Coordinates of C-alpha atoms in Angstrom, one line a residue:
X1 CA 0.0 0.0 0.0
X2 CA 1.4 3.4 -0.9
X3 CA 0.6 6.9 0.4
X4 CA -0.4 9.5 -2.2
X5 CA 0.8 13.0 -2.3
X6 CA -2.6 14.2 -1.3
X7 CA -2.5 12.0 1.9
X8 CA 0.9 13.4 2.8
X9 CA -0.3 17.0 2.4
X10 CA -3.4 16.2 4.5
X11 CA -1.3 14.8 7.3
X12 CA 1.0 17.9 7.2
X13 CA -2.0 20.2 7.4
X14 CA -3.9 18.4 10.2
X15 CA -0.8 18.0 12.3
X16 CA -0.4 21.8 12.4
X17 CA -3.2 22.2 14.8
X18 CA -3.5 20.1 18.0
X19 CA -7.4 19.9 18.0
X20 CA -8.7 18.7 14.7
X21 CA -10.9 15.7 15.3
X22 CA -11.8 13.4 18.1
X23 CA -11.4 9.9 16.5
X24 CA -13.9 7.9 18.5
X25 CA -15.1 6.2 15.4
X26 CA -13.6 5.5 12.0
X27 CA -14.9 6.0 9.4
X28 CA -16.8 8.9 11.0
X29 CA -20.5 9.0 10.7
X30 CA -20.4 12.1 8.5
X31 CA -18.8 9.8 5.9
X32 CA -21.8 7.5 5.9
X33 CA -24.3 7.7 3.0
X34 CA -27.6 6.1 2.1
X35 CA -26.9 2.5 1.2
X36 CA -28.1 1.4 -2.2
X37 CA -30.8 -1.2 -2.0
X38 CA -30.9 -1.1 1.8
X39 CA -29.2 -4.5 2.3
X40 CA -30.7 -7.1 4.5
X41 CA -29.1 -7.5 8.0
X42 CA -29.2 -11.3 7.6
X43 CA -27.0 -10.9 4.5
X44 CA -24.6 -8.5 6.2
X45 CA -24.1 -10.8 9.2
X46 CA -23.8 -14.0 7.1
X47 CA -20.3 -15.4 7.9
X48 CA -19.6 -12.9 10.6
X49 CA -18.4 -14.1 14.0
X50 CA -21.0 -13.9 16.9
X51 CA -18.5 -15.0 19.6
X52 CA -17.6 -11.7 21.2
X53 CA -20.2 -9.1 20.1
X54 CA -20.4 -5.6 21.6
X55 CA -23.9 -4.1 22.4
X56 CA -24.7 -0.4 22.4
X57 CA -28.1 1.0 23.1
X58 CA -28.6 4.7 22.3
X59 CA -31.1 6.8 24.2
X60 CA -31.5 10.2 22.5
X61 CA -32.9 12.3 25.3
X62 CA -31.4 14.9 27.7
X63 CA -32.9 17.2 30.2
X64 CA -30.8 20.1 28.7
X65 CA -28.5 20.3 25.8
X66 CA -25.0 21.6 26.7
X67 CA -23.6 24.4 24.6
X68 CA -20.7 22.3 23.3
X69 CA -22.8 19.2 22.5
X70 CA -23.0 17.8 19.0
X71 CA -24.4 14.4 20.0
X72 CA -27.5 13.0 18.5
X73 CA -30.0 14.0 21.3
X74 CA -33.0 16.1 21.9
X75 CA -34.1 18.2 24.9
X76 CA -36.9 16.6 26.8
X77 CA -39.5 14.2 25.4
X78 CA -43.2 14.7 25.0
X79 CA -45.5 12.5 26.9
X80 CA -45.3 8.9 25.6
X81 CA -42.2 9.4 23.4
X82 CA -39.8 7.4 25.6
X83 CA -42.3 4.5 25.6
X84 CA -42.7 4.7 21.8
X85 CA -39.0 4.9 21.4
X86 CA -38.5 1.7 23.6
X87 CA -41.3 0.0 21.6
X88 CA -39.3 0.7 18.4
X89 CA -36.0 -0.3 20.1
X90 CA -37.6 -3.6 21.0
X91 CA -38.8 -4.2 17.4
X92 CA -35.3 -3.5 16.3
X93 CA -33.8 -5.9 18.8
X94 CA -36.1 -8.7 17.6
X95 CA -35.2 -8.0 14.0
X96 CA -31.5 -8.0 14.7
X97 CA -31.7 -11.3 16.6
X98 CA -33.5 -12.9 13.8
X99 CA -30.9 -11.6 11.3
X100 CA -28.1 -13.1 13.5
X101 CA -29.7 -16.5 13.2
X102 CA -29.0 -19.7 15.1
X103 CA -26.2 -21.2 13.0
X104 CA -23.7 -20.0 15.6
X105 CA -24.3 -19.2 19.3
X106 CA -24.6 -15.4 19.9
X107 CA -22.4 -14.2 22.7
X108 CA -21.9 -10.6 24.0
X109 CA -18.6 -9.6 25.5
X110 CA -19.6 -6.1 26.7
X111 CA -22.5 -3.7 26.7
X112 CA -23.0 0.1 27.0
X113 CA -26.0 2.4 27.2
X114 CA -25.2 5.9 25.9
X115 CA -26.9 8.9 24.3
X116 CA -28.0 11.4 25.0
X117 CA -28.6 10.5 28.6
X118 CA -29.8 6.9 29.2
X119 CA -30.8 7.9 32.8
X120 CA -33.3 10.3 31.3
X121 CA -35.4 7.2 31.3
X122 CA -37.4 6.5 34.4
X123 CA -36.5 3.6 36.6
X124 CA -39.2 1.3 35.1
X125 CA -38.1 2.3 31.6
X126 CA -34.5 1.4 32.4
X127 CA -35.7 -2.0 33.6
X128 CA -37.4 -2.4 30.2
X129 CA -34.3 -1.4 28.4
X130 CA -32.3 -4.1 30.2
X131 CA -35.1 -6.6 29.5
X132 CA -34.9 -5.9 25.8
X133 CA -31.2 -6.5 25.8
X134 CA -31.5 -9.7 27.8
X135 CA -34.7 -11.3 26.5
X136 CA -34.5 -10.5 22.8
X137 CA -30.7 -10.4 22.2
X138 CA -29.6 -12.8 24.9
X139 CA -27.1 -10.4 26.4
X140 CA -26.4 -11.5 30.0
X141 CA -25.9 -8.0 31.5
X142 CA -24.9 -9.3 34.9
X143 CA -22.1 -11.4 33.5
X144 CA -20.4 -8.9 31.2
X145 CA -19.0 -5.3 31.6
X146 CA -21.9 -2.9 31.3
X147 CA -21.2 0.9 31.1
X148 CA -24.0 3.5 31.5
X149 CA -23.8 7.3 31.0
X150 CA -25.6 9.6 33.3
X151 CA -26.0 13.3 34.2
X152 CA -26.1 14.7 37.8
X153 CA -29.8 15.6 37.5
X154 CA -30.8 12.1 36.4
X155 CA -28.6 10.1 38.7
X156 CA -31.4 9.5 41.1
X157 CA -31.4 6.8 43.7
X158 CA -34.2 4.7 42.1
X159 CA -32.5 4.8 38.7
X160 CA -29.1 3.9 40.2
X161 CA -30.7 1.0 42.1
X162 CA -32.1 -0.5 38.9
X163 CA -28.7 -0.1 37.1
X164 CA -26.8 -1.7 40.0
X165 CA -29.2 -4.6 40.3
X166 CA -29.1 -5.3 36.5
X167 CA -25.3 -5.6 36.5
X168 CA -23.9 -2.1 35.7
X169 CA -20.2 -2.2 36.3
X170 CA -19.3 1.3 35.2
X171 CA -21.2 4.6 35.5
X172 CA -19.9 7.7 33.7
X173 CA -21.1 11.0 35.1
X174 CA -20.8 14.1 32.8
X175 CA -19.7 16.8 35.3
X176 CA -17.5 18.9 32.9
X177 CA -16.7 21.5 35.6
X178 CA -17.2 21.9 39.4
X179 CA -16.9 25.7 38.9
X180 CA -20.3 27.4 38.5
X181 CA -19.0 30.2 36.2
X182 CA -17.5 27.6 33.9
X183 CA -20.6 25.5 33.8
X184 CA -22.6 28.5 32.8
X185 CA -20.0 29.5 30.1
X186 CA -20.4 26.0 28.6
X187 CA -24.2 26.3 28.7
X188 CA -24.2 23.5 31.3
X189 CA -26.5 24.8 34.1
X190 CA -25.9 22.9 37.3
X191 CA -25.0 23.5 40.9
X192 CA -22.0 22.0 42.6
X193 CA -24.1 20.8 45.5
X194 CA -26.3 18.9 43.1
X195 CA -23.2 17.3 41.4
X196 CA -21.8 16.3 44.8
X197 CA -25.2 14.8 45.8
X198 CA -25.3 12.8 42.6
X199 CA -21.7 11.5 43.2
X200 CA -22.7 10.5 46.7
X201 CA -25.7 8.5 45.4
X202 CA -23.5 6.7 42.9
X203 CA -21.1 5.7 45.5
X204 CA -24.0 4.5 47.8
X205 CA -25.3 2.4 44.9
X206 CA -22.2 0.3 44.9
X207 CA -21.4 0.4 41.2
X208 CA -17.8 -0.8 40.9
X209 CA -16.4 1.9 38.6
X210 CA -17.2 5.6 38.6
X211 CA -16.0 7.7 35.8
X212 CA -16.0 11.5 35.9
X213 CA -15.9 13.6 32.7
X214 CA -14.2 17.0 32.9
X215 CA -13.7 19.5 30.1
X216 CA -10.8 21.9 29.7
X217 CA -10.7 25.0 27.4
X218 CA -13.9 26.6 28.7
X219 CA -14.0 30.3 28.4
X220 CA -12.6 31.9 31.5
X221 CA -11.0 28.7 32.8
X222 CA -7.6 29.2 34.5
X223 CA -4.9 26.9 35.8
X224 CA -6.4 27.5 39.3
X225 CA -10.0 26.9 38.4
X226 CA -9.0 23.8 36.4
X227 CA -7.1 22.5 39.5
X228 CA -10.2 23.1 41.6
X229 CA -12.3 20.8 39.3
X230 CA -9.6 18.2 39.2
X231 CA -9.3 18.1 43.0
X232 CA -13.0 18.1 43.5
X233 CA -13.2 15.1 41.2
X234 CA -10.3 13.3 43.0
X235 CA -12.0 13.8 46.3
X236 CA -14.4 11.0 45.2
X237 CA -11.5 8.7 44.2
X238 CA -13.1 7.9 40.8
X239 CA -11.8 4.7 39.2
X240 CA -11.6 6.6 35.9
X241 CA -11.4 10.3 34.8
X242 CA -11.8 11.5 31.3
X243 CA -10.3 14.9 30.3
X244 CA -12.0 16.3 27.2
X245 CA -10.9 19.3 25.3
X246 CA -13.7 21.7 24.5
X247 CA -14.7 21.7 20.9
X248 CA -17.0 24.2 19.3
X249 CA -18.9 22.5 16.4
X250 CA -21.4 23.8 13.8
X251 CA -25.0 23.8 14.9
X252 CA -24.2 23.5 18.6
X253 CA -25.1 26.1 21.2
X254 CA -21.6 27.5 21.4
X255 CA -21.0 27.1 17.7
X256 CA -23.6 29.3 16.2
X257 CA -21.9 31.9 14.0
X258 CA -18.5 30.4 14.7
X259 CA -16.1 29.3 11.9
X260 CA -14.0 26.4 13.4
X261 CA -11.5 26.8 10.6
X262 CA -10.5 30.3 12.0
X263 CA -10.4 29.3 15.6
X264 CA -8.0 31.3 17.7
X265 CA -4.6 29.6 18.0
X266 CA -4.3 31.1 21.4
X267 CA -7.1 28.8 22.4
X268 CA -5.2 25.9 21.1
X269 CA -2.2 26.8 23.4
X270 CA -4.5 27.3 26.3
X271 CA -6.1 23.9 25.9
X272 CA -2.7 22.3 25.6
X273 CA -1.6 23.9 28.8
X274 CA -4.7 22.7 30.6
X275 CA -4.3 19.2 29.2
X276 CA -0.7 18.9 30.4
X277 CA -1.7 20.3 33.8
X278 CA -4.5 17.8 34.1
X279 CA -2.5 14.9 32.9
X280 CA 0.4 15.6 35.2
X281 CA -1.9 16.1 38.2
X282 CA -3.7 12.8 37.6
X283 CA -0.4 10.9 37.1
X284 CA 0.9 12.4 40.4
X285 CA -2.2 11.2 42.2
X286 CA -2.2 7.5 41.4
X287 CA -3.7 7.4 37.9
X288 CA -2.3 5.8 34.7
X289 CA -2.9 7.2 31.3
X290 CA -4.8 5.0 28.9
X291 CA -5.3 7.4 26.1
X292 CA -5.2 11.2 25.5
X293 CA -8.6 11.4 27.3
X294 CA -8.8 8.4 29.6
X295 CA -7.0 8.0 33.0
X296 CA -7.5 5.0 35.3
X297 CA -6.7 4.7 39.0
X298 CA -3.9 2.2 39.2
X299 CA -5.8 0.1 41.7
X300 CA -9.1 0.2 39.9
X301 CA -10.8 -3.2 39.1
X302 CA -10.3 -4.4 35.5
X303 CA -13.2 -3.6 33.1
X304 CA -12.3 -5.6 30.0
X305 CA -11.6 -3.8 26.7
X306 CA -10.7 -0.1 27.0
X307 CA -11.3 3.2 25.3
X308 CA -12.0 1.9 21.8
X309 CA -13.8 -1.3 22.7
X310 CA -16.8 -0.2 20.8
X311 CA -14.8 0.1 17.7
X312 CA -14.1 -3.6 17.3
X313 CA -15.8 -5.5 14.5
X314 CA -19.0 -7.2 15.7
X315 CA -21.0 -4.3 17.2
X316 CA -24.7 -4.4 17.6
X317 CA -26.2 -0.9 17.9
X318 CA -29.8 -0.4 19.0
X319 CA -31.5 3.0 18.7
X320 CA -31.6 5.7 16.0
X321 CA -28.2 7.2 16.9
X322 CA -26.3 3.9 17.3
X323 CA -23.8 2.5 14.9
X324 CA -23.4 -1.2 14.0
X325 CA -20.3 -2.8 12.7
X326 CA -19.5 -5.9 10.7
X327 CA -16.1 -6.6 9.4
X328 CA -17.0 -5.1 6.0
X329 CA -19.8 -2.5 6.6
X330 CA -20.6 0.1 9.3
X331 CA -24.2 1.1 9.3
X332 CA -26.7 3.2 11.2
X333 CA -29.7 5.5 10.7
X334 CA -29.5 9.1 9.4
X335 CA -27.4 11.6 11.4
X336 CA -28.0 15.2 12.4
X337 CA -27.0 17.8 14.9
X338 CA -29.7 20.4 14.5
X339 CA -32.6 19.9 16.8
X340 CA -35.4 19.9 14.2
X341 CA -33.7 17.3 12.1
X342 CA -33.0 15.2 15.2
X343 CA -36.6 15.3 16.2
X344 CA -37.7 14.2 12.7
X345 CA -35.3 11.3 12.7
X346 CA -36.4 10.1 16.2
X347 CA -40.1 10.4 15.2
X348 CA -39.4 8.4 12.0
X349 CA -37.6 5.8 14.1
X350 CA -40.5 5.3 16.5
X351 CA -42.9 4.5 13.7
X352 CA -40.6 2.1 11.8
X353 CA -41.9 -1.4 11.6
X354 CA -39.2 -3.1 9.5
X355 CA -35.8 -3.1 11.1
X356 CA -34.4 -5.9 9.0
X357 CA -32.3 -3.7 6.7
X358 CA -29.4 -1.3 6.9
X359 CA -30.2 2.2 5.6
X360 CA -27.1 4.4 6.0
X361 CA -23.5 3.3 6.3
X362 CA -20.1 2.9 4.7
X363 CA -18.2 -0.1 3.4
X364 CA -14.9 -0.9 5.0
X365 CA -12.4 -2.3 2.5
X366 CA -9.0 -3.7 3.2
X367 CA -7.3 -0.3 3.2
X368 CA -9.9 1.2 5.5
X369 CA -9.6 -1.8 7.8
X370 CA -5.8 -1.2 8.1
X371 CA -6.4 2.4 8.9
X372 CA -9.0 1.6 11.4
X373 CA -6.9 -1.1 13.1
X374 CA -4.0 1.3 13.4
X375 CA -6.1 4.1 14.8
X376 CA -7.7 1.9 17.4
X377 CA -4.3 1.0 18.8
X378 CA -1.9 3.8 18.1
X379 CA -4.1 6.4 19.9
X380 CA -3.9 4.3 23.0
X381 CA -1.1 4.7 25.4
X382 CA 0.0 1.1 25.1
X383 CA 0.2 1.5 21.3
X384 CA 0.0 -0.9 18.4
X385 CA 1.4 -4.5 18.7
X386 CA 3.1 -4.9 15.4
X387 CA 2.6 -8.7 15.5
X388 CA -1.2 -8.4 15.7
X389 CA -1.2 -6.1 12.7
X390 CA 1.0 -8.5 10.7
X391 CA -1.1 -11.5 11.7
X392 CA -4.3 -9.8 10.5
X393 CA -3.1 -8.1 7.3
X394 CA 0.0 -9.9 6.3
X395 CA 2.0 -6.7 6.1
X396 CA 4.0 -4.3 8.2
X397 CA 2.4 -1.1 9.5
X398 CA 5.7 0.7 9.1
X399 CA 5.6 -0.1 5.4
X400 CA 1.9 0.5 4.9
X401 CA 2.1 3.9 6.7
X402 CA 5.7 4.8 6.2
X403 CA 5.2 8.5 5.3
X404 CA 2.8 9.2 8.1
X405 CA 4.9 7.4 10.7
X406 CA 8.0 9.2 9.5
X407 CA 6.3 12.5 9.9
X408 CA 5.2 11.6 13.4
X409 CA 8.8 10.5 14.3
X410 CA 10.2 13.8 12.9
X411 CA 7.9 15.7 15.2
X412 CA 8.9 13.7 18.2
X413 CA 5.4 12.2 18.5
X414 CA 6.5 8.5 18.3
X415 CA 8.2 6.8 21.3
X416 CA 11.4 4.9 20.8
X417 CA 10.6 1.5 19.1
X418 CA 10.7 -1.4 21.5
X419 CA 8.9 -4.6 22.5
X420 CA 7.3 -4.9 19.0
X421 CA 5.0 -1.9 19.5
X422 CA 4.4 1.4 17.8
X423 CA 3.6 3.9 20.5
X424 CA 3.0 7.6 20.7
X425 CA 5.3 9.7 22.9
X426 CA 3.7 11.7 25.7
X427 CA 3.7 14.7 23.3
X428 CA 2.2 12.5 20.6
X429 CA -0.6 11.5 22.9
X430 CA -1.2 15.2 23.6
X431 CA -1.7 15.7 19.8
X432 CA -3.9 12.6 19.3
X433 CA -6.7 14.8 17.8
X434 CA -4.2 16.0 15.1
X435 CA -2.6 12.6 14.5
X436 CA -5.8 10.6 14.1
X437 CA -7.2 12.6 11.1
X438 CA -3.8 12.3 9.3
X439 CA -4.6 8.6 8.8
X440 CA -8.0 9.1 7.3
X441 CA -8.2 7.9 3.7
X442 CA -8.8 10.4 0.9
X443 CA -12.2 8.9 0.2
X444 CA -13.3 9.3 3.8
X445 CA -12.0 12.8 4.0
X446 CA -13.8 13.7 0.8
X447 CA -17.1 12.2 2.1
X448 CA -16.8 14.1 5.4
X449 CA -16.1 17.3 3.6
X450 CA -19.1 16.7 1.4
X451 CA -21.4 16.2 4.3
X452 CA -23.9 19.1 4.8
X453 CA -24.5 19.7 8.6
X454 CA -28.2 19.4 9.4

């Protein structure tokens, strides 16, 4: 495989700015398009392994939409909408299980409920969500890692009791900042007393792993206020902490009228300073770095696959914002960020009867599979085991991506080679959001550029 001049230019351009793109999925959903003929799920899953599937259920409701949020979610839900949504999700689960067939046992290795805010659902609705996963798909939630996202306002005792009883092993709380002024600046209205009360309820519920999300780069944030949020989080001894850089995206609350291409470079430098301060503070307080964003307490219980677990082949996504992955095709429903478009897609989902076909997606050929495999591993602190790559593709990543890796090495973003791994240096990890896009294929970049935000 060779690298074209266009690819080299793209890597050079994207590496110039530290915050280009959070690579939590490749290919990105903005590269998906309507699939010709809407292929049958049974055909897509024919011949695919069912031995270690991942399950993801998407709940597209939040009590408020944060100013930085570009997730597929809507504010609130009219009476009856959550129930109609779960009705549709149940129909989808039945259709997926039928498509998987009985030729090979279906086994799930992990599960996650995300959104949106899954805990927007009432306790009885969360019970039903778990029932759908278990009864229709056969996922034994009490026997596998189950991660659930929550907000302080929705982390109520009755909801947490349901999640704990049904086997939740990890709860991720979106705090973002313990400083009231910063929360308001990010259009995240919350009181610290409410956040602390939610954290207390989570600990009382006995869920083994607590993750706290924090954001750096908020307008007005200083080294001192950032340290305050970090210390407030550490007071709860969370097993995991995620440090997210603030992004301002089109069609989000903070993004209206903002051109991300002309974002102030001073902001880039400020975010890098906050990142390094946060990283060093966590490392000094008994945490290990798993990726640019993820830090785990060194004595935390193991949770199975890490940061990019949901990117492995064999992903079953339920809900109108969820992705599903086979080894050759990624598929989902339509995607939007604007509120009116999201509402339309949710409404269309709730009245869908036939979930036996894939409607939007993107094929993953051998070249894209190589890029995806490299991105999944290289952006993790442990790096890419070269032997795994050779075993899967019959080639060497240093040859397949020679130009890109040479550029990273020239910038000091690759660690010294050793133990058969390609790893990013500490400064390379800091620039993960610039490194990742440099490995996107020209076809994916063109599709993303051609996507019209809606």
